[in-house]
Every structure is written in C-alpha cells, then in structure tokens.
JSON list of C-alpha atoms in Angstrom, two decimals:
[
{"chain": "A", "resi": 1087, "resn": "ALA", "atom": "CA", "xyz": [67.33, 33.77, -83.44]},
{"chain": "A", "resi": 1088, "resn": "GLN", "atom": "CA", "xyz": [66.19, 30.95, -85.65]},
{"chain": "A", "resi": 1089, "resn": "SER", "atom": "CA", "xyz": [64.70, 31.59, -89.08]},
{"chain": "A", "resi": 1090, "resn": "VAL", "atom": "CA", "xyz": [63.54, 29.66, -92.11]},
{"chain": "A", "resi": 1091, "resn": "THR", "atom": "CA", "xyz": [63.43, 30.78, -95.73]},
{"chain": "A", "resi": 1092, "resn": "GLN", "atom": "CA", "xyz": [61.51, 29.08, -98.49]},
{"chain": "A", "resi": 1093, "resn": "PRO", "atom": "CA", "xyz": [62.69, 30.90, -101.63]},
{"chain": "A", "resi": 1094, "resn": "ASP", "atom": "CA", "xyz": [59.89, 29.71, -103.89]},
{"chain": "A", "resi": 1095, "resn": "ILE", "atom": "CA", "xyz": [56.45, 31.11, -103.19]},
{"chain": "A", "resi": 1096, "resn": "HIS", "atom": "CA", "xyz": [54.75, 29.11, -105.94]},
{"chain": "A", "resi": 1097, "resn": "ILE", "atom": "CA", "xyz": [55.89, 26.10, -107.98]},
{"chain": "A", "resi": 1098, "resn": "THR", "atom": "CA", "xyz": [54.07, 24.44, -110.84]},
{"chain": "A", "resi": 1099, "resn": "VAL", "atom": "CA", "xyz": [54.93, 20.96, -112.06]},
{"chain": "A", "resi": 1100, "resn": "SER", "atom": "CA", "xyz": [53.31, 18.43, -114.35]},
{"chain": "A", "resi": 1101, "resn": "GLU", "atom": "CA", "xyz": [51.93, 15.23, -112.92]},
{"chain": "A", "resi": 1102, "resn": "GLY", "atom": "CA", "xyz": [54.62, 12.56, -112.97]},
{"chain": "A", "resi": 1103, "resn": "ALA", "atom": "CA", "xyz": [57.48, 15.05, -112.91]},
{"chain": "A", "resi": 1104, "resn": "SER", "atom": "CA", "xyz": [60.00, 15.21, -110.10]},
{"chain": "A", "resi": 1105, "resn": "LEU", "atom": "CA", "xyz": [59.77, 17.85, -107.40]},
{"chain": "A", "resi": 1106, "resn": "GLU", "atom": "CA", "xyz": [62.19, 19.69, -105.17]},
{"chain": "A", "resi": 1107, "resn": "LEU", "atom": "CA", "xyz": [61.08, 22.35, -102.68]},
{"chain": "A", "resi": 1108, "resn": "ARG", "atom": "CA", "xyz": [63.83, 24.42, -101.16]},
{"chain": "A", "resi": 1109, "resn": "CYS", "atom": "CA", "xyz": [64.29, 25.29, -97.50]},
{"chain": "A", "resi": 1110, "resn": "ASN", "atom": "CA", "xyz": [67.13, 27.21, -95.90]},
{"chain": "A", "resi": 1111, "resn": "TYR", "atom": "CA", "xyz": [67.42, 27.72, -92.19]},
{"chain": "A", "resi": 1112, "resn": "SER", "atom": "CA", "xyz": [69.38, 29.73, -89.70]},
{"chain": "A", "resi": 1113, "resn": "TYR", "atom": "CA", "xyz": [69.95, 28.27, -86.28]},
{"chain": "A", "resi": 1114, "resn": "GLY", "atom": "CA", "xyz": [72.74, 28.50, -83.76]},
{"chain": "A", "resi": 1115, "resn": "ALA", "atom": "CA", "xyz": [72.97, 24.82, -82.89]},
{"chain": "A", "resi": 1116, "resn": "THR", "atom": "CA", "xyz": [71.98, 21.46, -84.32]},
{"chain": "A", "resi": 1117, "resn": "PRO", "atom": "CA", "xyz": [68.59, 22.08, -85.85]},
{"chain": "A", "resi": 1118, "resn": "TYR", "atom": "CA", "xyz": [65.49, 20.00, -85.61]},
{"chain": "A", "resi": 1119, "resn": "LEU", "atom": "CA", "xyz": [63.81, 20.27, -88.99]},
{"chain": "A", "resi": 1120, "resn": "PHE", "atom": "CA", "xyz": [60.31, 19.50, -90.19]},
{"chain": "A", "resi": 1121, "resn": "TRP", "atom": "CA", "xyz": [58.24, 19.57, -93.34]},
{"chain": "A", "resi": 1122, "resn": "TYR", "atom": "CA", "xyz": [54.48, 20.00, -93.03]},
{"chain": "A", "resi": 1123, "resn": "VAL", "atom": "CA", "xyz": [51.83, 19.93, -95.75]},
{"chain": "A", "resi": 1124, "resn": "GLN", "atom": "CA", "xyz": [48.55, 21.83, -95.73]},
{"chain": "A", "resi": 1125, "resn": "SER", "atom": "CA", "xyz": [45.77, 20.97, -98.13]},
{"chain": "A", "resi": 1126, "resn": "PRO", "atom": "CA", "xyz": [43.25, 23.74, -98.89]},
{"chain": "A", "resi": 1127, "resn": "GLY", "atom": "CA", "xyz": [41.05, 24.44, -95.88]},
{"chain": "A", "resi": 1128, "resn": "GLN", "atom": "CA", "xyz": [42.84, 21.87, -93.78]},
{"chain": "A", "resi": 1129, "resn": "GLY", "atom": "CA", "xyz": [45.26, 21.84, -90.88]},
{"chain": "A", "resi": 1130, "resn": "LEU", "atom": "CA", "xyz": [48.93, 20.95, -91.06]},
{"chain": "A", "resi": 1131, "resn": "GLN", "atom": "CA", "xyz": [50.09, 17.39, -91.47]},
{"chain": "A", "resi": 1132, "resn": "LEU", "atom": "CA", "xyz": [53.64, 16.29, -90.70]},
{"chain": "A", "resi": 1133, "resn": "LEU", "atom": "CA", "xyz": [55.43, 14.86, -93.74]},
{"chain": "A", "resi": 1134, "resn": "LEU", "atom": "CA", "xyz": [58.79, 14.13, -92.18]},
{"chain": "A", "resi": 1135, "resn": "LYS", "atom": "CA", "xyz": [61.28, 15.30, -89.60]},
{"chain": "A", "resi": 1136, "resn": "TYR", "atom": "CA", "xyz": [65.01, 15.31, -88.97]},
{"chain": "A", "resi": 1137, "resn": "PHE", "atom": "CA", "xyz": [66.64, 15.23, -85.55]},
{"chain": "A", "resi": 1138, "resn": "SER", "atom": "CA", "xyz": [69.92, 13.41, -85.97]},
{"chain": "A", "resi": 1139, "resn": "GLY", "atom": "CA", "xyz": [71.61, 10.54, -87.74]},
{"chain": "A", "resi": 1140, "resn": "ASP", "atom": "CA", "xyz": [71.06, 9.76, -91.40]},
{"chain": "A", "resi": 1141, "resn": "THR", "atom": "CA", "xyz": [70.81, 13.01, -93.30]},
{"chain": "A", "resi": 1142, "resn": "LEU", "atom": "CA", "xyz": [68.34, 11.59, -95.82]},
{"chain": "A", "resi": 1143, "resn": "VAL", "atom": "CA", "xyz": [64.97, 11.12, -94.16]},
{"chain": "A", "resi": 1144, "resn": "GLN", "atom": "CA", "xyz": [61.93, 9.39, -95.57]},
{"chain": "A", "resi": 1145, "resn": "GLY", "atom": "CA", "xyz": [58.44, 10.60, -94.94]},
{"chain": "A", "resi": 1146, "resn": "ILE", "atom": "CA", "xyz": [54.88, 9.81, -95.80]},
{"chain": "A", "resi": 1147, "resn": "LYS", "atom": "CA", "xyz": [53.34, 9.95, -99.27]},
{"chain": "A", "resi": 1148, "resn": "GLY", "atom": "CA", "xyz": [56.67, 9.14, -100.95]},
{"chain": "A", "resi": 1149, "resn": "PHE", "atom": "CA", "xyz": [58.45, 12.32, -99.86]},
{"chain": "A", "resi": 1150, "resn": "GLU", "atom": "CA", "xyz": [62.03, 12.55, -98.69]},
{"chain": "A", "resi": 1151, "resn": "ALA", "atom": "CA", "xyz": [64.29, 15.36, -97.52]},
{"chain": "A", "resi": 1152, "resn": "GLU", "atom": "CA", "xyz": [68.03, 15.76, -97.20]},
{"chain": "A", "resi": 1153, "resn": "PHE", "atom": "CA", "xyz": [69.73, 17.71, -94.45]},
{"chain": "A", "resi": 1154, "resn": "LYS", "atom": "CA", "xyz": [72.87, 19.48, -95.65]},
{"chain": "A", "resi": 1155, "resn": "ARG", "atom": "CA", "xyz": [74.60, 21.20, -92.79]},
{"chain": "A", "resi": 1156, "resn": "SER", "atom": "CA", "xyz": [77.20, 22.90, -95.01]},
{"chain": "A", "resi": 1157, "resn": "GLN", "atom": "CA", "xyz": [74.43, 24.57, -97.03]},
{"chain": "A", "resi": 1158, "resn": "SER", "atom": "CA", "xyz": [72.00, 25.08, -94.13]},
{"chain": "A", "resi": 1159, "resn": "SER", "atom": "CA", "xyz": [69.36, 23.42, -96.24]},
{"chain": "A", "resi": 1160, "resn": "PHE", "atom": "CA", "xyz": [66.64, 20.84, -95.84]},
{"chain": "A", "resi": 1161, "resn": "ASN", "atom": "CA", "xyz": [65.11, 20.41, -99.28]},
{"chain": "A", "resi": 1162, "resn": "LEU", "atom": "CA", "xyz": [62.03, 18.29, -99.85]},
{"chain": "A", "resi": 1163, "resn": "ARG", "atom": "CA", "xyz": [61.91, 15.93, -102.84]},
{"chain": "A", "resi": 1164, "resn": "LYS", "atom": "CA", "xyz": [59.56, 13.55, -104.55]},
{"chain": "A", "resi": 1165, "resn": "PRO", "atom": "CA", "xyz": [60.49, 11.56, -107.68]},
{"chain": "A", "resi": 1166, "resn": "SER", "atom": "CA", "xyz": [57.03, 11.57, -109.26]},
{"chain": "A", "resi": 1167, "resn": "VAL", "atom": "CA", "xyz": [54.33, 14.04, -108.30]},
{"chain": "A", "resi": 1168, "resn": "HIS", "atom": "CA", "xyz": [50.66, 13.09, -108.15]},
{"chain": "A", "resi": 1169, "resn": "TRP", "atom": "CA", "xyz": [47.76, 15.50, -108.62]},
{"chain": "A", "resi": 1170, "resn": "SER", "atom": "CA", "xyz": [46.81, 14.94, -104.97]},
{"chain": "A", "resi": 1171, "resn": "ASP", "atom": "CA", "xyz": [50.14, 16.49, -103.90]},
{"chain": "A", "resi": 1172, "resn": "ALA", "atom": "CA", "xyz": [48.84, 19.95, -104.78]},
{"chain": "A", "resi": 1173, "resn": "ALA", "atom": "CA", "xyz": [48.96, 21.83, -101.48]},
{"chain": "A", "resi": 1174, "resn": "GLU", "atom": "CA", "xyz": [51.02, 24.31, -99.52]},
{"chain": "A", "resi": 1175, "resn": "TYR", "atom": "CA", "xyz": [54.25, 23.07, -97.97]},
{"chain": "A", "resi": 1176, "resn": "PHE", "atom": "CA", "xyz": [55.91, 24.51, -94.91]},
{"chain": "A", "resi": 1177, "resn": "CYS", "atom": "CA", "xyz": [59.42, 23.97, -93.66]},
{"chain": "A", "resi": 1178, "resn": "ALA", "atom": "CA", "xyz": [60.01, 24.56, -89.96]},
{"chain": "A", "resi": 1179, "resn": "VAL", "atom": "CA", "xyz": [62.91, 24.57, -87.54]},
{"chain": "A", "resi": 1180, "resn": "GLY", "atom": "CA", "xyz": [62.30, 23.48, -83.99]},
{"chain": "A", "resi": 1181, "resn": "ALA", "atom": "CA", "xyz": [63.98, 24.80, -80.90]},
{"chain": "A", "resi": 1182, "resn": "ARG", "atom": "CA", "xyz": [65.22, 22.43, -78.27]},
{"chain": "A", "resi": 1183, "resn": "ALA", "atom": "CA", "xyz": [62.65, 21.92, -75.54]},
{"chain": "A", "resi": 1184, "resn": "GLY", "atom": "CA", "xyz": [63.61, 23.04, -72.09]},
{"chain": "A", "resi": 1185, "resn": "GLY", "atom": "CA", "xyz": [65.39, 26.23, -71.15]},
{"chain": "A", "resi": 1186, "resn": "THR", "atom": "CA", "xyz": [63.60, 29.18, -72.64]},
{"chain": "A", "resi": 1187, "resn": "SER", "atom": "CA", "xyz": [62.67, 27.78, -76.02]},
{"chain": "A", "resi": 1188, "resn": "TYR", "atom": "CA", "xyz": [59.99, 25.25, -75.07]},
{"chain": "A", "resi": 1189, "resn": "GLY", "atom": "CA", "xyz": [60.11, 23.40, -78.36]},
{"chain": "A", "resi": 1190, "resn": "LYS", "atom": "CA", "xyz": [58.75, 26.29, -80.39]},
{"chain": "A", "resi": 1191, "resn": "LEU", "atom": "CA", "xyz": [58.60, 25.99, -84.15]},
{"chain": "A", "resi": 1192, "resn": "THR", "atom": "CA", "xyz": [59.62, 28.71, -86.58]},
{"chain": "A", "resi": 1193, "resn": "PHE", "atom": "CA", "xyz": [57.99, 28.33, -89.96]},
{"chain": "A", "resi": 1194, "resn": "GLY", "atom": "CA", "xyz": [58.98, 29.39, -93.42]},
{"chain": "A", "resi": 1195, "resn": "GLN", "atom": "CA", "xyz": [56.63, 31.41, -95.58]},
{"chain": "A", "resi": 1196, "resn": "GLY", "atom": "CA", "xyz": [55.33, 28.35, -97.38]},
{"chain": "A", "resi": 1197, "resn": "THR", "atom": "CA", "xyz": [55.49, 27.12, -100.98]},
{"chain": "A", "resi": 1198, "resn": "ILE", "atom": "CA", "xyz": [52.30, 26.56, -102.92]},
{"chain": "A", "resi": 1199, "resn": "LEU", "atom": "CA", "xyz": [52.51, 23.57, -105.25]},
{"chain": "A", "resi": 1200, "resn": "THR", "atom": "CA", "xyz": [50.29, 23.39, -108.31]},
{"chain": "A", "resi": 1201, "resn": "VAL", "atom": "CA", "xyz": [50.17, 20.16, -110.29]},
{"chain": "A", "resi": 1202, "resn": "HIS", "atom": "CA", "xyz": [49.14, 20.19, -113.94]},
{"chain": "A", "resi": 1203, "resn": "PRO", "atom": "CA", "xyz": [47.61, 17.04, -115.45]},
{"chain": "B", "resi": 1216, "resn": "ASN", "atom": "CA", "xyz": [41.03, 9.76, -79.89]},
{"chain": "B", "resi": 1217, "resn": "ALA", "atom": "CA", "xyz": [40.10, 13.02, -81.63]},
{"chain": "B", "resi": 1218, "resn": "GLY", "atom": "CA", "xyz": [43.58, 14.58, -81.44]},
{"chain": "B", "resi": 1219, "resn": "VAL", "atom": "CA", "xyz": [43.50, 18.37, -81.48]},
{"chain": "B", "resi": 1220, "resn": "THR", "atom": "CA", "xyz": [40.14, 20.04, -82.05]},
{"chain": "B", "resi": 1221, "resn": "GLN", "atom": "CA", "xyz": [39.27, 23.72, -82.44]},
{"chain": "B", "resi": 1222, "resn": "THR", "atom": "CA", "xyz": [36.01, 25.59, -82.09]},
{"chain": "B", "resi": 1223, "resn": "PRO", "atom": "CA", "xyz": [34.56, 27.44, -83.84]},
{"chain": "B", "resi": 1224, "resn": "LYS", "atom": "CA", "xyz": [35.64, 26.62, -87.38]},
{"chain": "B", "resi": 1225, "resn": "PHE", "atom": "CA", "xyz": [34.69, 30.02, -88.74]},
{"chain": "B", "resi": 1226, "resn": "ARG", "atom": "CA", "xyz": [33.61, 33.31, -87.21]},
{"chain": "B", "resi": 1227, "resn": "VAL", "atom": "CA", "xyz": [32.86, 36.83, -88.38]},
{"chain": "B", "resi": 1228, "resn": "LEU", "atom": "CA", "xyz": [33.34, 39.67, -85.89]},
{"chain": "B", "resi": 1229, "resn": "LYS", "atom": "CA", "xyz": [32.85, 43.39, -86.00]},
{"chain": "B", "resi": 1230, "resn": "THR", "atom": "CA", "xyz": [35.68, 45.65, -84.93]},
{"chain": "B", "resi": 1231, "resn": "GLY", "atom": "CA", "xyz": [35.70, 45.99, -81.15]},
{"chain": "B", "resi": 1232, "resn": "GLN", "atom": "CA", "xyz": [33.86, 42.75, -80.43]},
{"chain": "B", "resi": 1233, "resn": "SER", "atom": "CA", "xyz": [35.39, 40.07, -78.26]},
{"chain": "B", "resi": 1234, "resn": "MET", "atom": "CA", "xyz": [35.55, 36.32, -78.66]},
{"chain": "B", "resi": 1235, "resn": "THR", "atom": "CA", "xyz": [37.30, 33.22, -77.39]},
{"chain": "B", "resi": 1236, "resn": "LEU", "atom": "CA", "xyz": [38.74, 30.42, -79.48]},
{"chain": "B", "resi": 1237, "resn": "LEU", "atom": "CA", "xyz": [38.86, 27.02, -77.86]},
{"chain": "B", "resi": 1238, "resn": "CYS", "atom": "CA", "xyz": [41.51, 24.38, -78.43]},
{"chain": "B", "resi": 1239, "resn": "ALA", "atom": "CA", "xyz": [41.13, 20.94, -76.92]},
{"chain": "B", "resi": 1240, "resn": "GLN", "atom": "CA", "xyz": [43.44, 17.94, -77.03]},
{"chain": "B", "resi": 1241, "resn": "ASP", "atom": "CA", "xyz": [42.83, 14.44, -75.72]},
{"chain": "B", "resi": 1242, "resn": "MET", "atom": "CA", "xyz": [46.42, 13.18, -75.92]},
{"chain": "B", "resi": 1243, "resn": "ASN", "atom": "CA", "xyz": [47.48, 14.32, -72.43]},
{"chain": "B", "resi": 1244, "resn": "HIS", "atom": "CA", "xyz": [50.04, 16.67, -73.97]},
{"chain": "B", "resi": 1245, "resn": "GLU", "atom": "CA", "xyz": [51.90, 19.12, -71.77]},
{"chain": "B", "resi": 1246, "resn": "TYR", "atom": "CA", "xyz": [52.71, 21.81, -74.30]},
{"chain": "B", "resi": 1247, "resn": "MET", "atom": "CA", "xyz": [50.14, 23.74, -76.29]},
{"chain": "B", "resi": 1248, "resn": "TYR", "atom": "CA", "xyz": [50.58, 26.55, -78.82]},
{"chain": "B", "resi": 1249, "resn": "TRP", "atom": "CA", "xyz": [48.51, 29.12, -80.68]},
{"chain": "B", "resi": 1250, "resn": "TYR", "atom": "CA", "xyz": [49.65, 30.26, -84.13]},
{"chain": "B", "resi": 1251, "resn": "ARG", "atom": "CA", "xyz": [48.20, 32.58, -86.70]},
{"chain": "B", "resi": 1252, "resn": "GLN", "atom": "CA", "xyz": [48.62, 32.03, -90.42]},
{"chain": "B", "resi": 1253, "resn": "ASP", "atom": "CA", "xyz": [48.64, 34.89, -92.88]},
{"chain": "B", "resi": 1254, "resn": "PRO", "atom": "CA", "xyz": [49.34, 34.71, -96.62]},
{"chain": "B", "resi": 1255, "resn": "GLY", "atom": "CA", "xyz": [53.04, 34.78, -97.42]},
{"chain": "B", "resi": 1256, "resn": "MET", "atom": "CA", "xyz": [54.05, 34.79, -93.76]},
{"chain": "B", "resi": 1257, "resn": "GLY", "atom": "CA", "xyz": [53.78, 31.17, -92.74]},
{"chain": "B", "resi": 1258, "resn": "LEU", "atom": "CA", "xyz": [52.68, 30.49, -89.19]},
{"chain": "B", "resi": 1259, "resn": "ARG", "atom": "CA", "xyz": [53.63, 32.81, -86.37]},
{"chain": "B", "resi": 1260, "resn": "LEU", "atom": "CA", "xyz": [53.48, 31.90, -82.70]},
{"chain": "B", "resi": 1261, "resn": "ILE", "atom": "CA", "xyz": [51.07, 33.99, -80.61]},
{"chain": "B", "resi": 1262, "resn": "HIS", "atom": "CA", "xyz": [51.21, 32.37, -77.17]},
{"chain": "B", "resi": 1263, "resn": "TYR", "atom": "CA", "xyz": [52.12, 29.02, -75.76]},
{"chain": "B", "resi": 1264, "resn": "SER", "atom": "CA", "xyz": [51.75, 27.00, -72.58]},
{"chain": "B", "resi": 1265, "resn": "VAL", "atom": "CA", "xyz": [54.11, 24.50, -71.01]},
{"chain": "B", "resi": 1266, "resn": "GLY", "atom": "CA", "xyz": [51.55, 23.10, -68.62]},
{"chain": "B", "resi": 1267, "resn": "GLU", "atom": "CA", "xyz": [48.29, 23.63, -66.79]},
{"chain": "B", "resi": 1268, "resn": "GLY", "atom": "CA", "xyz": [48.12, 27.09, -65.28]},
{"chain": "B", "resi": 1269, "resn": "THR", "atom": "CA", "xyz": [51.09, 28.46, -67.25]},
{"chain": "B", "resi": 1270, "resn": "THR", "atom": "CA", "xyz": [51.22, 30.67, -70.34]},
{"chain": "B", "resi": 1271, "resn": "ALA", "atom": "CA", "xyz": [53.89, 32.65, -72.13]},
{"chain": "B", "resi": 1272, "resn": "LYS", "atom": "CA", "xyz": [54.16, 35.11, -75.02]},
{"chain": "B", "resi": 1273, "resn": "GLY", "atom": "CA", "xyz": [55.26, 34.09, -78.44]},
{"chain": "B", "resi": 1274, "resn": "GLU", "atom": "CA", "xyz": [56.30, 36.12, -81.45]},
{"chain": "B", "resi": 1275, "resn": "VAL", "atom": "CA", "xyz": [53.09, 38.15, -81.99]},
{"chain": "B", "resi": 1276, "resn": "PRO", "atom": "CA", "xyz": [51.17, 38.30, -78.67]},
{"chain": "B", "resi": 1277, "resn": "ASP", "atom": "CA", "xyz": [49.73, 41.83, -78.83]},
{"chain": "B", "resi": 1278, "resn": "GLY", "atom": "CA", "xyz": [45.93, 41.97, -78.81]},
{"chain": "B", "resi": 1279, "resn": "TYR", "atom": "CA", "xyz": [45.54, 38.41, -77.55]},
{"chain": "B", "resi": 1280, "resn": "ASN", "atom": "CA", "xyz": [45.23, 36.74, -74.19]},
{"chain": "B", "resi": 1281, "resn": "VAL", "atom": "CA", "xyz": [45.30, 33.07, -73.30]},
{"chain": "B", "resi": 1282, "resn": "SER", "atom": "CA", "xyz": [44.42, 30.77, -70.45]},
{"chain": "B", "resi": 1283, "resn": "ARG", "atom": "CA", "xyz": [45.17, 27.14, -69.61]},
{"chain": "B", "resi": 1284, "resn": "LEU", "atom": "CA", "xyz": [42.97, 26.30, -66.65]},
{"chain": "B", "resi": 1285, "resn": "LYS", "atom": "CA", "xyz": [42.77, 22.64, -67.62]},
{"chain": "B", "resi": 1286, "resn": "LYS", "atom": "CA", "xyz": [45.55, 20.60, -69.14]},
{"chain": "B", "resi": 1287, "resn": "GLN", "atom": "CA", "xyz": [43.47, 19.59, -72.13]},
{"chain": "B", "resi": 1288, "resn": "ASN", "atom": "CA", "xyz": [42.20, 23.06, -73.04]},
{"chain": "B", "resi": 1289, "resn": "PHE", "atom": "CA", "xyz": [43.99, 26.18, -74.28]},
{"chain": "B", "resi": 1290, "resn": "LEU", "atom": "CA", "xyz": [41.86, 29.27, -74.85]},
{"chain": "B", "resi": 1291, "resn": "LEU", "atom": "CA", "xyz": [42.77, 32.23, -77.04]},
{"chain": "B", "resi": 1292, "resn": "GLY", "atom": "CA", "xyz": [40.90, 35.46, -76.38]},
{"chain": "B", "resi": 1293, "resn": "LEU", "atom": "CA", "xyz": [40.49, 38.62, -78.39]},
{"chain": "B", "resi": 1294, "resn": "GLU", "atom": "CA", "xyz": [39.23, 41.37, -76.10]},
{"chain": "B", "resi": 1295, "resn": "SER", "atom": "CA", "xyz": [38.66, 43.99, -78.81]},
{"chain": "B", "resi": 1296, "resn": "ALA", "atom": "CA", "xyz": [38.98, 42.57, -82.29]},
{"chain": "B", "resi": 1297, "resn": "ALA", "atom": "CA", "xyz": [40.68, 44.56, -85.02]},
{"chain": "B", "resi": 1298, "resn": "PRO", "atom": "CA", "xyz": [40.73, 43.99, -88.80]},
{"chain": "B", "resi": 1299, "resn": "SER", "atom": "CA", "xyz": [44.46, 43.16, -88.51]},
{"chain": "B", "resi": 1300, "resn": "GLN", "atom": "CA", "xyz": [43.44, 40.07, -86.56]},
{"chain": "B", "resi": 1301, "resn": "THR", "atom": "CA", "xyz": [41.69, 38.61, -89.58]},
{"chain": "B", "resi": 1302, "resn": "SER", "atom": "CA", "xyz": [43.58, 35.36, -90.01]},
{"chain": "B", "resi": 1303, "resn": "VAL", "atom": "CA", "xyz": [43.49, 31.61, -89.71]},
{"chain": "B", "resi": 1304, "resn": "TYR", "atom": "CA", "xyz": [44.31, 30.46, -86.20]},
{"chain": "B", "resi": 1305, "resn": "PHE", "atom": "CA", "xyz": [45.91, 27.11, -85.51]},
{"chain": "B", "resi": 1306, "resn": "CYS", "atom": "CA", "xyz": [46.34, 25.34, -82.23]},
{"chain": "B", "resi": 1307, "resn": "ALA", "atom": "CA", "xyz": [49.00, 22.70, -81.71]},
{"chain": "B", "resi": 1308, "resn": "SER", "atom": "CA", "xyz": [50.10, 20.43, -78.90]},
{"chain": "B", "resi": 1309, "resn": "ARG", "atom": "CA", "xyz": [53.20, 18.47, -78.04]},
{"chain": "B", "resi": 1310, "resn": "LYS", "atom": "CA", "xyz": [53.64, 15.58, -75.69]},
{"chain": "B", "resi": 1311, "resn": "SER", "atom": "CA", "xyz": [56.58, 15.91, -73.41]},
{"chain": "B", "resi": 1312, "resn": "PRO", "atom": "CA", "xyz": [58.83, 18.76, -72.38]},
{"chain": "B", "resi": 1313, "resn": "GLY", "atom": "CA", "xyz": [61.76, 16.44, -71.84]},
{"chain": "B", "resi": 1314, "resn": "LEU", "atom": "CA", "xyz": [61.95, 14.93, -75.31]},
{"chain": "B", "resi": 1315, "resn": "THR", "atom": "CA", "xyz": [63.28, 17.26, -77.96]},
{"chain": "B", "resi": 1316, "resn": "GLN", "atom": "CA", "xyz": [62.16, 14.97, -80.78]},
{"chain": "B", "resi": 1317, "resn": "GLU", "atom": "CA", "xyz": [58.50, 15.35, -80.10]},
{"chain": "B", "resi": 1318, "resn": "THR", "atom": "CA", "xyz": [56.28, 16.43, -82.95]},
{"chain": "B", "resi": 1319, "resn": "GLN", "atom": "CA", "xyz": [53.68, 19.15, -82.74]},
{"chain": "B", "resi": 1320, "resn": "TYR", "atom": "CA", "xyz": [50.19, 18.05, -83.72]},
{"chain": "B", "resi": 1321, "resn": "PHE", "atom": "CA", "xyz": [47.94, 20.65, -85.27]},
{"chain": "B", "resi": 1322, "resn": "GLY", "atom": "CA", "xyz": [44.22, 21.27, -85.14]},
{"chain": "B", "resi": 1323, "resn": "PRO", "atom": "CA", "xyz": [42.14, 22.00, -88.26]},
{"chain": "B", "resi": 1324, "resn": "GLY", "atom": "CA", "xyz": [42.17, 25.77, -87.78]},
{"chain": "B", "resi": 1325, "resn": "THR", "atom": "CA", "xyz": [39.69, 28.57, -87.10]},
{"chain": "B", "resi": 1326, "resn": "ARG", "atom": "CA", "xyz": [39.06, 31.17, -89.79]},
{"chain": "B", "resi": 1327, "resn": "LEU", "atom": "CA", "xyz": [38.36, 34.59, -88.30]},
{"chain": "B", "resi": 1328, "resn": "LEU", "atom": "CA", "xyz": [37.17, 37.59, -90.27]},
{"chain": "B", "resi": 1329, "resn": "VAL", "atom": "CA", "xyz": [37.05, 40.96, -88.52]},
{"chain": "B", "resi": 1330, "resn": "LEU", "atom": "CA", "xyz": [35.04, 43.62, -90.34]}
]
C-alpha cells in the first residue's frame, strides 16, 4: 500500500529565508508525486508534480522539488519565502490510473508553514 | 469555466440528521473523488467514481453513500450524521482514465459540523 509521511507538522521561517519541506513516500513502483498548497479556508492548489524524467521539477510561485529515489523523498524547496507563502502544504503520491487504483491520491498529514516578518 | 464547485460551503447538523453534499464539475472529467480532511491526518479518500453510474469505496467509506447519476455531478450523502463526521469535505475531479499524468482538481470544500 502506498503511504506518505511529512515529518514536520509545523515550520516557522522568517520572510526572505530559504525553505525546505520534507516528504517521504512508500510505493511499490515508480511513484507519481505531487505537492499541493492550501491557504486558510481555501481548497487545494497544485504547486508541482513529478511523473518521470528530470528529477528536479519546477512549480508555480517559485517552488521546486527534487525526487530522490534512493531516499524515497520528494522535498519541496523555495530559496526565499514571502509572507504570502504561509499556508498548509500537502505532499501526495498518486496511483497509476487503470487496474484497481483509478488514479487515487494518498496524502501526507500536511505541514503548516508560518512566516515571520 | 467554473472548475469544481461544491455546495453548501458550510452546514451545521444535529446528530442523526441527514444531508447531501453536491459536487459539480464543468470540465467533462471522467473521474471524481470525495475526500475528508481532519487536522493532522491530511486528506482521506471516502468514495470515488470512474464514470457516470459507477461508484466505489475509498479508504474511509463507512457512514457515507454516493451517487453519480450525471457525469458532471457527484453527490455525497450522510444518512444519519454523527459527531465523528465533523470535517471539511473536498471534492476533486480528474480528466481521463487513460492518462496517468492527469492532475486532480479540487473544489473549495464544505465545512460540516455535527452537534
């Protein structure tokens, strides 16, 4: 069964500082990996996704993530955080569509990011 | 193009009452999903549908029923609400069953409080 772990429940950084949010996954085959962001009271917005190819993927809002198969990780990074980045971030692993999995997503527990001015 | 919409946005129920949450998408997507979000637990899949007239159980289906009578709508029903069903409910849809790269698009959520 697939699973996702986000070890950090809450992270606080100062505006302008760099950011790294950790994500570890467990999946029996090549994973499809996603990062979503949720602002307070809002739905989920896709930041970026990895399916194959280049292991460093670029997303919206200046975010990037690196897939490391040997470490089963897909950490999210941003070089300089803005106050508007304060939100909750979810890592997810996607099952291959077709068969019995139907493209279902398994989410991590989420990491809440607080940004200090 | 409104994307994925959910109604209502917020609802308060008493234990034992019933209600239906509506999810609608105007993107002609085949797959639709219902998740619930609880603090510290991320999103968990309740039920999903791979096409009009089909539904299947997800990770936490107990206490919920669903229907997909029209391709664009996916209804989530609570027949007898319980306090444990207090949560934020998200609907999502996905375009094509044949393309593994497809992204799920999420609605804005429905906050449900069961007293």
